[in-house]
PDB file of C-alpha atoms in Angstrom:
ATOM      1  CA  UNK A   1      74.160  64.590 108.390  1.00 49.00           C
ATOM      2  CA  UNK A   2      71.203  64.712 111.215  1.00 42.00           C
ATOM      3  CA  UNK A   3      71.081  67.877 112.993  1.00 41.00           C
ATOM      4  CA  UNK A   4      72.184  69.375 109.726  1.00 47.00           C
ATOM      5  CA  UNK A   5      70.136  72.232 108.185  1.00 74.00           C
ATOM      6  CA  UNK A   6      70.421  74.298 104.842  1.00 91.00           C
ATOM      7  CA  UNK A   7      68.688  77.818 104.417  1.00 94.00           C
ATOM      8  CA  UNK A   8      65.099  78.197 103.673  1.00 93.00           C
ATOM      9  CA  UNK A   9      64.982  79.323 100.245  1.00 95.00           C
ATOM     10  CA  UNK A  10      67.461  76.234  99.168  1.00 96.00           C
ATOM     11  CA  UNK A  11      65.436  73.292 100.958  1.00 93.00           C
ATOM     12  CA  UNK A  12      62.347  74.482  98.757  1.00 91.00           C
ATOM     13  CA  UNK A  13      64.454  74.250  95.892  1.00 94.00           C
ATOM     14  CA  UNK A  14      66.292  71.110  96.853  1.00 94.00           C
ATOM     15  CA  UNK A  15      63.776  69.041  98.634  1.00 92.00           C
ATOM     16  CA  UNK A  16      63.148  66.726  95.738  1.00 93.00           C
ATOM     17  CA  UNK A  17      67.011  65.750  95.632  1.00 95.00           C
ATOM     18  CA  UNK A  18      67.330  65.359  99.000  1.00 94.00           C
ATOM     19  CA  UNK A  19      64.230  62.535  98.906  1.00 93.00           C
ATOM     20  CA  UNK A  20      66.713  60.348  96.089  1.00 95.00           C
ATOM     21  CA  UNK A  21      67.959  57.040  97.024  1.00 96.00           C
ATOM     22  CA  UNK A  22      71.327  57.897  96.643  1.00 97.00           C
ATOM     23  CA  UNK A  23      71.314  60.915  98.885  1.00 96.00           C
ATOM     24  CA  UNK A  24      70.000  58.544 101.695  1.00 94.00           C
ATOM     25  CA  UNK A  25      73.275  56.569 100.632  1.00 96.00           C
ATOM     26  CA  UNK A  26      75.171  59.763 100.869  1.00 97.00           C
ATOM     27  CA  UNK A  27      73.412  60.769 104.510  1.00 96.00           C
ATOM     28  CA  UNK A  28      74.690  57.057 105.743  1.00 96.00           C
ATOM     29  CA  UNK A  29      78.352  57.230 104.393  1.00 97.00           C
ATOM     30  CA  UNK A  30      78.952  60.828 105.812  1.00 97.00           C
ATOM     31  CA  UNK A  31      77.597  60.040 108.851  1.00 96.00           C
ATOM     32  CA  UNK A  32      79.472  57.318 109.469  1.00 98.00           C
ATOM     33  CA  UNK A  33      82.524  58.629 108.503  1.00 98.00           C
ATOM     34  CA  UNK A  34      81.878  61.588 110.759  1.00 97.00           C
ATOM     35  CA  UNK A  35      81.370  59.381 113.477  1.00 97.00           C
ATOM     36  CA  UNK A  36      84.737  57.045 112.648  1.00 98.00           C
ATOM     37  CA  UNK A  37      87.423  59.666 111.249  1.00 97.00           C
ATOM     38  CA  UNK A  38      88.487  63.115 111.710  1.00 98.00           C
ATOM     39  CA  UNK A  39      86.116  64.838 108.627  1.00 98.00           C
ATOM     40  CA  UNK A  40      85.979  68.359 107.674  1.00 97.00           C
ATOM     41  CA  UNK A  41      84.299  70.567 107.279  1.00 96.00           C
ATOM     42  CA  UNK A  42      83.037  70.746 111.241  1.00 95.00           C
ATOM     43  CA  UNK A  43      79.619  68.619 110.446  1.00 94.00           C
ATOM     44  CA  UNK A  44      77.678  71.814 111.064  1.00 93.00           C
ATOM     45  CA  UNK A  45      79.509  73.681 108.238  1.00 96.00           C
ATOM     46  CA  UNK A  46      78.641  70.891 105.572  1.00 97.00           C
ATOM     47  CA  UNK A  47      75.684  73.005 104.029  1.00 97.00           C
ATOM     48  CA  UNK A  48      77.651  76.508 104.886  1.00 97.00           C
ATOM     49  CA  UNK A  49      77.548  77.815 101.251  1.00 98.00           C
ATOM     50  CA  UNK A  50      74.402  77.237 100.914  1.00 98.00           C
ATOM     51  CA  UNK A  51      73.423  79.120 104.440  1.00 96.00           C
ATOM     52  CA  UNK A  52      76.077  81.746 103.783  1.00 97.00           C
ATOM     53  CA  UNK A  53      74.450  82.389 100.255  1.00 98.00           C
ATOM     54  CA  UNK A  54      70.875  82.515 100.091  1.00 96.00           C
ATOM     55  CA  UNK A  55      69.369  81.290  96.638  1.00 97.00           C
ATOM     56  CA  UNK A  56      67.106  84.526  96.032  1.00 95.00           C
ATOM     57  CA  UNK A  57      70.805  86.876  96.469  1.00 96.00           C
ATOM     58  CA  UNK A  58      72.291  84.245  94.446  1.00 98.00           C
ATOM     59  CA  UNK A  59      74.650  86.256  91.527  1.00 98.00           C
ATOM     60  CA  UNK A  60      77.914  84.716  90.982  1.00 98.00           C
ATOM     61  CA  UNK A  61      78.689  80.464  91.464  1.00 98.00           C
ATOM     62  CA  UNK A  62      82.234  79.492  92.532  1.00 98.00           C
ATOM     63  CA  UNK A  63      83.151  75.817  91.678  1.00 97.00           C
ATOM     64  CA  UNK A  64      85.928  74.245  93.743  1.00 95.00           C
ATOM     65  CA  UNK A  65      86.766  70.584  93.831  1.00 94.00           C
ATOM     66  CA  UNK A  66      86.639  69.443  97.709  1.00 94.00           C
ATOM     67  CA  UNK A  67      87.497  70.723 101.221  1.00 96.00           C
ATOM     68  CA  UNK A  68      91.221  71.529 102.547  1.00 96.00           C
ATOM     69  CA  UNK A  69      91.982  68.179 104.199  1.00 96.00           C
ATOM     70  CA  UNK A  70      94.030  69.795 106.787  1.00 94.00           C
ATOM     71  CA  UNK A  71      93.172  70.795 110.373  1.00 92.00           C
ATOM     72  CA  UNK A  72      91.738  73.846 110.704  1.00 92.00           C
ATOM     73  CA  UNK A  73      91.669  74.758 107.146  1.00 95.00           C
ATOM     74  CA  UNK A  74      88.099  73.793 105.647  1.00 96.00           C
ATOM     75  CA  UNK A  75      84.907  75.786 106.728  1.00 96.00           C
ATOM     76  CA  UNK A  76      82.194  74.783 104.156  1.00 97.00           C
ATOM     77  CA  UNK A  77      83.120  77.456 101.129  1.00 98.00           C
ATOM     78  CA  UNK A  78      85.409  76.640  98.465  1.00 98.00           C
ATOM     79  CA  UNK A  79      88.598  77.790  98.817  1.00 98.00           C
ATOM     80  CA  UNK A  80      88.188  80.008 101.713  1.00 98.00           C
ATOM     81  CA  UNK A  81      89.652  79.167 105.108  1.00 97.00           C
ATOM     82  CA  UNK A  82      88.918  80.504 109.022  1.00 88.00           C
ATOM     83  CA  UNK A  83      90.481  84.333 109.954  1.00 86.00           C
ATOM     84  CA  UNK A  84      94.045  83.633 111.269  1.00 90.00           C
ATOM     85  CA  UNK A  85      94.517  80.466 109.222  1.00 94.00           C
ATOM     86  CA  UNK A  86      97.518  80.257 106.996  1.00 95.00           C
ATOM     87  CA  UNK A  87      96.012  80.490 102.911  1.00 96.00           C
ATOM     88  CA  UNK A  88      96.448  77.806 100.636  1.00 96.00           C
ATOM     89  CA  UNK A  89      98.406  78.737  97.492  1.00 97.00           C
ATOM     90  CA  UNK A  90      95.734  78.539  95.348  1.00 97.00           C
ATOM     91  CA  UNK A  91      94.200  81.051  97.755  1.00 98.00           C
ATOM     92  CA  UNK A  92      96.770  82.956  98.005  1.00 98.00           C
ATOM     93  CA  UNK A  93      96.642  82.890  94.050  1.00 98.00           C
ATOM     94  CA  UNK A  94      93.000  83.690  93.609  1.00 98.00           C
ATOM     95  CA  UNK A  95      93.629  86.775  95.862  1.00 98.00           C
ATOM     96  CA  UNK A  96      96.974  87.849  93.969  1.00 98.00           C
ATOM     97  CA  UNK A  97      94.442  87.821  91.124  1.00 98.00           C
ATOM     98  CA  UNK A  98      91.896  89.949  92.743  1.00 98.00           C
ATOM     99  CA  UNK A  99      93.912  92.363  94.052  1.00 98.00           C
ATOM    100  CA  UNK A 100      95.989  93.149  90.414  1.00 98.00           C
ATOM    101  CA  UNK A 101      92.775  93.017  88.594  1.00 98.00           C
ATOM    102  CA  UNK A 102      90.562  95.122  90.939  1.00 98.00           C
ATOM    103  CA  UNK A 103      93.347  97.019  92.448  1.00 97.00           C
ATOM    104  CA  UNK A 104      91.861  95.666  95.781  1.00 96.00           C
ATOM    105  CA  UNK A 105      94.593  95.531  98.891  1.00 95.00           C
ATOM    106  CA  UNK A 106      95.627  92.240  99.572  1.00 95.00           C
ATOM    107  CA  UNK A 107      93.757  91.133 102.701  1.00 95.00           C
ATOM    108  CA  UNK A 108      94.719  90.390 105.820  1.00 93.00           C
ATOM    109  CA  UNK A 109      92.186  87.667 105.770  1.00 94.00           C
ATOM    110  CA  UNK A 110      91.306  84.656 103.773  1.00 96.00           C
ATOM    111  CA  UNK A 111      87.827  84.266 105.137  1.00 96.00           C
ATOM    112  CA  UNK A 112      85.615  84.761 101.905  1.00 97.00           C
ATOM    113  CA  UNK A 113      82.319  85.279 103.905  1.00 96.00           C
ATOM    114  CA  UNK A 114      82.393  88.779 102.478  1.00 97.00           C
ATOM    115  CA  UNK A 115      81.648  87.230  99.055  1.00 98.00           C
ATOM    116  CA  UNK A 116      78.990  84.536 100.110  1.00 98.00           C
ATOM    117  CA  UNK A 117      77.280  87.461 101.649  1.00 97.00           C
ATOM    118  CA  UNK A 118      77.172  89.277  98.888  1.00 98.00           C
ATOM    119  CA  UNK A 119      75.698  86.782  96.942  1.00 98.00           C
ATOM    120  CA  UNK A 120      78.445  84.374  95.232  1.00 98.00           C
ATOM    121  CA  UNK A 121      77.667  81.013  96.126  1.00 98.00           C
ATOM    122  CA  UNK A 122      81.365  79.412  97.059  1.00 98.00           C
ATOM    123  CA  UNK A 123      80.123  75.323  96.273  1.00 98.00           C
ATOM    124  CA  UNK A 124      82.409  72.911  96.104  1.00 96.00           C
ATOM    125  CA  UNK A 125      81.555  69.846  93.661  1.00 95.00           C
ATOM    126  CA  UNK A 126      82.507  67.281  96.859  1.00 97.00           C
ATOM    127  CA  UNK A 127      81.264  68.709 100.349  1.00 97.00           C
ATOM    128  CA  UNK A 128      83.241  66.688 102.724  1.00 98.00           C
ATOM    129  CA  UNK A 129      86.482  65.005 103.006  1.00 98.00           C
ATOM    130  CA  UNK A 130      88.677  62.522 105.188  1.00 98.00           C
ATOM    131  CA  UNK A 131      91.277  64.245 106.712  1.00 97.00           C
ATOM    132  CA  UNK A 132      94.965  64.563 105.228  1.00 97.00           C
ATOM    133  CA  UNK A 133      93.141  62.233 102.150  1.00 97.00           C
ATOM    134  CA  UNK A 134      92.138  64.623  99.178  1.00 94.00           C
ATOM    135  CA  UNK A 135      88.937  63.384  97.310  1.00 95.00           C
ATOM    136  CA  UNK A 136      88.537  60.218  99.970  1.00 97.00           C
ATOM    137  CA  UNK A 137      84.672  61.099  99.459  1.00 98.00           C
ATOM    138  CA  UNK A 138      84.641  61.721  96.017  1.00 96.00           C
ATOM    139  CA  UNK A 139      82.207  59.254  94.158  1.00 97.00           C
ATOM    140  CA  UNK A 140      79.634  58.689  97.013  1.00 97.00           C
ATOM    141  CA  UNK A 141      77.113  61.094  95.411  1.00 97.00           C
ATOM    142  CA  UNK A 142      77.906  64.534  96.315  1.00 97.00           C
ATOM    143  CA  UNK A 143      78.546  65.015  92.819  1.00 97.00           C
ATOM    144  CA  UNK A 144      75.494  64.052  91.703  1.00 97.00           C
ATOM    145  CA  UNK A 145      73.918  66.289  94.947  1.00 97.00           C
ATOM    146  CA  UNK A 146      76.400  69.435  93.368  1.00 96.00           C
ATOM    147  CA  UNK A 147      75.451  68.826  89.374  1.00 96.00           C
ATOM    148  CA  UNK A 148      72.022  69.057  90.761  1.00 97.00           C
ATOM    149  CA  UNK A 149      72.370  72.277  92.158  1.00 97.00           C
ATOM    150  CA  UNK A 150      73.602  73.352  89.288  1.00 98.00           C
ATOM    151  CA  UNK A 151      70.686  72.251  86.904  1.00 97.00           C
ATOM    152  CA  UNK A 152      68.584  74.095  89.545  1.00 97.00           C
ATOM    153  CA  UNK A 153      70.119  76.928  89.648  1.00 98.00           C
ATOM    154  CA  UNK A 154      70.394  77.132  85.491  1.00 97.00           C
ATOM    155  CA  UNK A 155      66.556  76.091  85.360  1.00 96.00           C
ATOM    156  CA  UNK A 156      65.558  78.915  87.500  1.00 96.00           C
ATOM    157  CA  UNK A 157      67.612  81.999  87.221  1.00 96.00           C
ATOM    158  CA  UNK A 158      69.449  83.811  84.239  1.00 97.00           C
ATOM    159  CA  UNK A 159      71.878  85.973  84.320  1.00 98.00           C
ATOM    160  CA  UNK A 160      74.011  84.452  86.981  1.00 98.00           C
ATOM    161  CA  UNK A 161      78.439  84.193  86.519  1.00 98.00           C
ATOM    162  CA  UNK A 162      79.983  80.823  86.922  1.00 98.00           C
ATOM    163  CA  UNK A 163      83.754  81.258  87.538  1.00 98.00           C
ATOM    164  CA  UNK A 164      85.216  77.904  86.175  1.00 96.00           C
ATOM    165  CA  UNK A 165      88.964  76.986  87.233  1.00 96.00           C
ATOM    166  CA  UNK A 166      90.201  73.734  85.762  1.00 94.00           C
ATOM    167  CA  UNK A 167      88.285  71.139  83.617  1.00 92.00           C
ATOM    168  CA  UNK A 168      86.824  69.790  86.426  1.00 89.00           C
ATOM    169  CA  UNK A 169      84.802  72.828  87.289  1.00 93.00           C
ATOM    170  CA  UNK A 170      84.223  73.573  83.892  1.00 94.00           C
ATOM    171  CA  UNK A 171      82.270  70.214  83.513  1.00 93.00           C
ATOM    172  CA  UNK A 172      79.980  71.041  86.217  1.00 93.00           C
ATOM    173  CA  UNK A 173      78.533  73.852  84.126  1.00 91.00           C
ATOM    174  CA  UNK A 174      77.281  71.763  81.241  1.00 93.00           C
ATOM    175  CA  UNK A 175      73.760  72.580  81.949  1.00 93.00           C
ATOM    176  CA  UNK A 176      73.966  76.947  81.961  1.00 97.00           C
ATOM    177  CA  UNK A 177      72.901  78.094  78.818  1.00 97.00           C
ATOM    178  CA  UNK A 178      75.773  80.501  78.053  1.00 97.00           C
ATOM    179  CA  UNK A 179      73.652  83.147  76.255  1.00 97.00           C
ATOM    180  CA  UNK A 180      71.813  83.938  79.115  1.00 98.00           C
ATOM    181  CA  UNK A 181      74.211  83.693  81.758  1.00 98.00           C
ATOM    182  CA  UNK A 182      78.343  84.785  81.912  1.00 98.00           C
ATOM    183  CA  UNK A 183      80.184  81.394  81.755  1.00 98.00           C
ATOM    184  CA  UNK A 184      83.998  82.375  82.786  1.00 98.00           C
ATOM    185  CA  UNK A 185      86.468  80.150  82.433  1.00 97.00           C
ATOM    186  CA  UNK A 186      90.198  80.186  83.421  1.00 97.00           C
ATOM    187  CA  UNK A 187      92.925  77.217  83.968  1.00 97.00           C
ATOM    188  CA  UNK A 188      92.710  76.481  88.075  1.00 96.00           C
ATOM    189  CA  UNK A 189      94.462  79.044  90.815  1.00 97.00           C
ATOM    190  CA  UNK A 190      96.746  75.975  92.252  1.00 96.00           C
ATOM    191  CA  UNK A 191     100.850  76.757  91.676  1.00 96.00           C
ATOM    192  CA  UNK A 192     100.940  73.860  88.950  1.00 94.00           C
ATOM    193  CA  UNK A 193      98.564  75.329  86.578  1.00 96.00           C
ATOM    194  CA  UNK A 194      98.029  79.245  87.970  1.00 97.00           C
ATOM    195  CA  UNK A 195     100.617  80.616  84.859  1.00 97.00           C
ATOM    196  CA  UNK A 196      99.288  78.955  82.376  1.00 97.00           C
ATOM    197  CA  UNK A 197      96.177  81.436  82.137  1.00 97.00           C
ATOM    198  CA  UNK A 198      94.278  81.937  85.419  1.00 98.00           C
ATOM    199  CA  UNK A 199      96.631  84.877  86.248  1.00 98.00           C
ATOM    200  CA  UNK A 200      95.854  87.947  83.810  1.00 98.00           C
ATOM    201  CA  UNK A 201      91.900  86.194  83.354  1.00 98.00           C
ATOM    202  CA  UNK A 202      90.313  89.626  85.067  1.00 98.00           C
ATOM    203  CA  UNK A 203      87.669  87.507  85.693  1.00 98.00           C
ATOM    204  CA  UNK A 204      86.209  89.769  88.986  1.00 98.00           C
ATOM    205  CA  UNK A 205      85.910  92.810  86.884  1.00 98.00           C
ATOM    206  CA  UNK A 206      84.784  91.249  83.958  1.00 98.00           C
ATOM    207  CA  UNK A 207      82.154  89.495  86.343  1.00 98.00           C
ATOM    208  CA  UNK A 208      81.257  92.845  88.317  1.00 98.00           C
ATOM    209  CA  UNK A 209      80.854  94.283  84.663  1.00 98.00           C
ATOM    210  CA  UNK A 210      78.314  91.854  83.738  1.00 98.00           C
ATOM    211  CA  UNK A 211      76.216  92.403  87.001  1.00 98.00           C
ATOM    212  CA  UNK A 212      76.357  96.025  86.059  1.00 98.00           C
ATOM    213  CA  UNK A 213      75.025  95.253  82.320  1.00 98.00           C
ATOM    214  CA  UNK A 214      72.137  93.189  83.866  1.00 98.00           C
ATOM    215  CA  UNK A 215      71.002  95.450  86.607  1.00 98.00           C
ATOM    216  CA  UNK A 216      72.682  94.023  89.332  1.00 98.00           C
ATOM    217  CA  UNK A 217      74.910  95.129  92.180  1.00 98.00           C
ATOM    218  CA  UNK A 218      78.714  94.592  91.466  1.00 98.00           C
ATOM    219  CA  UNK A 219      80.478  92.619  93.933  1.00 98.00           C
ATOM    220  CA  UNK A 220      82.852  94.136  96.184  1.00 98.00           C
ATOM    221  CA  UNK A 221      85.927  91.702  95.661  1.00 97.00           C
TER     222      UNK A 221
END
């Protein structure tokens, strides 16, 4: 990861983590990796929700579980892919959702800088992956890199929403203190599990509703 840099305002807050044996363990797995197999995100998009998301605009965290392993497909935010690239169906889903609980068009686009920019931090738990091998770098320490942005984030600012799809991201939140924050939750976007509650959750208004009963700026979904 040399060469790599994350915003300001989140090295300040992360700069103890990023001083941990294991993230030195971390630093020489990824960059070996990068340097042996085709990775993705692009190296210089590791850090990207973290750049695209400053942590003082921070209002609403989006948990994914690791990059698209495809070409082309990953750019460093959860479930959001490059302008002109073909969207995932759990894209596709989390948009369908948007748009029939916002009554926002369907975009043309399923680049979700829009969002970061407006504050939702897009993280996923795992930050890199081997390509066409789905959670090849789980267990080298990301996780414990992501659940530590977490506890950060919970130790330092209230009223935040965490949008949880699937267990997995619902784990990550074990450290939020639900009565001062808006803990969502919601069965994941992907085909196999999308009908069995994540459709019909509302959970963009009901999030935009809870900036707007804590002083904050709704999100333009």
């Amino acid at each position: 990861m040399a060469n790599v840099k994350i915003d300001p305002s989140w090295q300040e807050l992360l700069n103890e983590e990023f001083e941990k044996p294991y993230f030195n363990q971390l630093t020489a797995f990824v960059r070996e990796a990068y340097q042996t197999h085709m990775v993705f995100p692009p190296a210089a998009n590791i850090f990207r929700a973290f750049d695209s998301c400053p942590a003082d605009r921070l209002k609403v965290v989006i948990i994914g579980q690791d990059p698209y392993h495809n070409v082309g497909q990953a750019n460093g935010l959860c479930f959001s892919v490059a302008a002109g690239t073909q969207f995932p169906p759990s894209l596709q889903n989390i948009l369908k959702e948007v748009s029939d609980d916002t009554g926002a068009p369907y975009p043309e686009t399923g680049e979700l800088d829009r969002w970061a920019e407006q504050g939702v931090l897009m993280l996923n738990s795992v930050l890199t992956v081997q390509a066409h091998t789905p959670t090849s770098h789980a267990g080298k320490g990301w996780e414990e890199f992501t659940d530590a942005v977490v506890r950060t984030i919970a130790q330092r600012k209230n009223h935040v929403v965490y949008m949880l799809w699937g267990s997995y991201a619902q784990r990550k939140a074990a450290a939020v203190d639900p009565a001062e924050n808006c803990i969502l939750t919601a069965p994941h976007p992907s085909p196999l599990s999308a009908f069995r509650g994540f459709f019909g959750c509302k959970h963009f208004s009901r999030a935009n509703e809870y900036l707007v009963s804590t002083g904050q700026t709704p999100i333009v979904w």
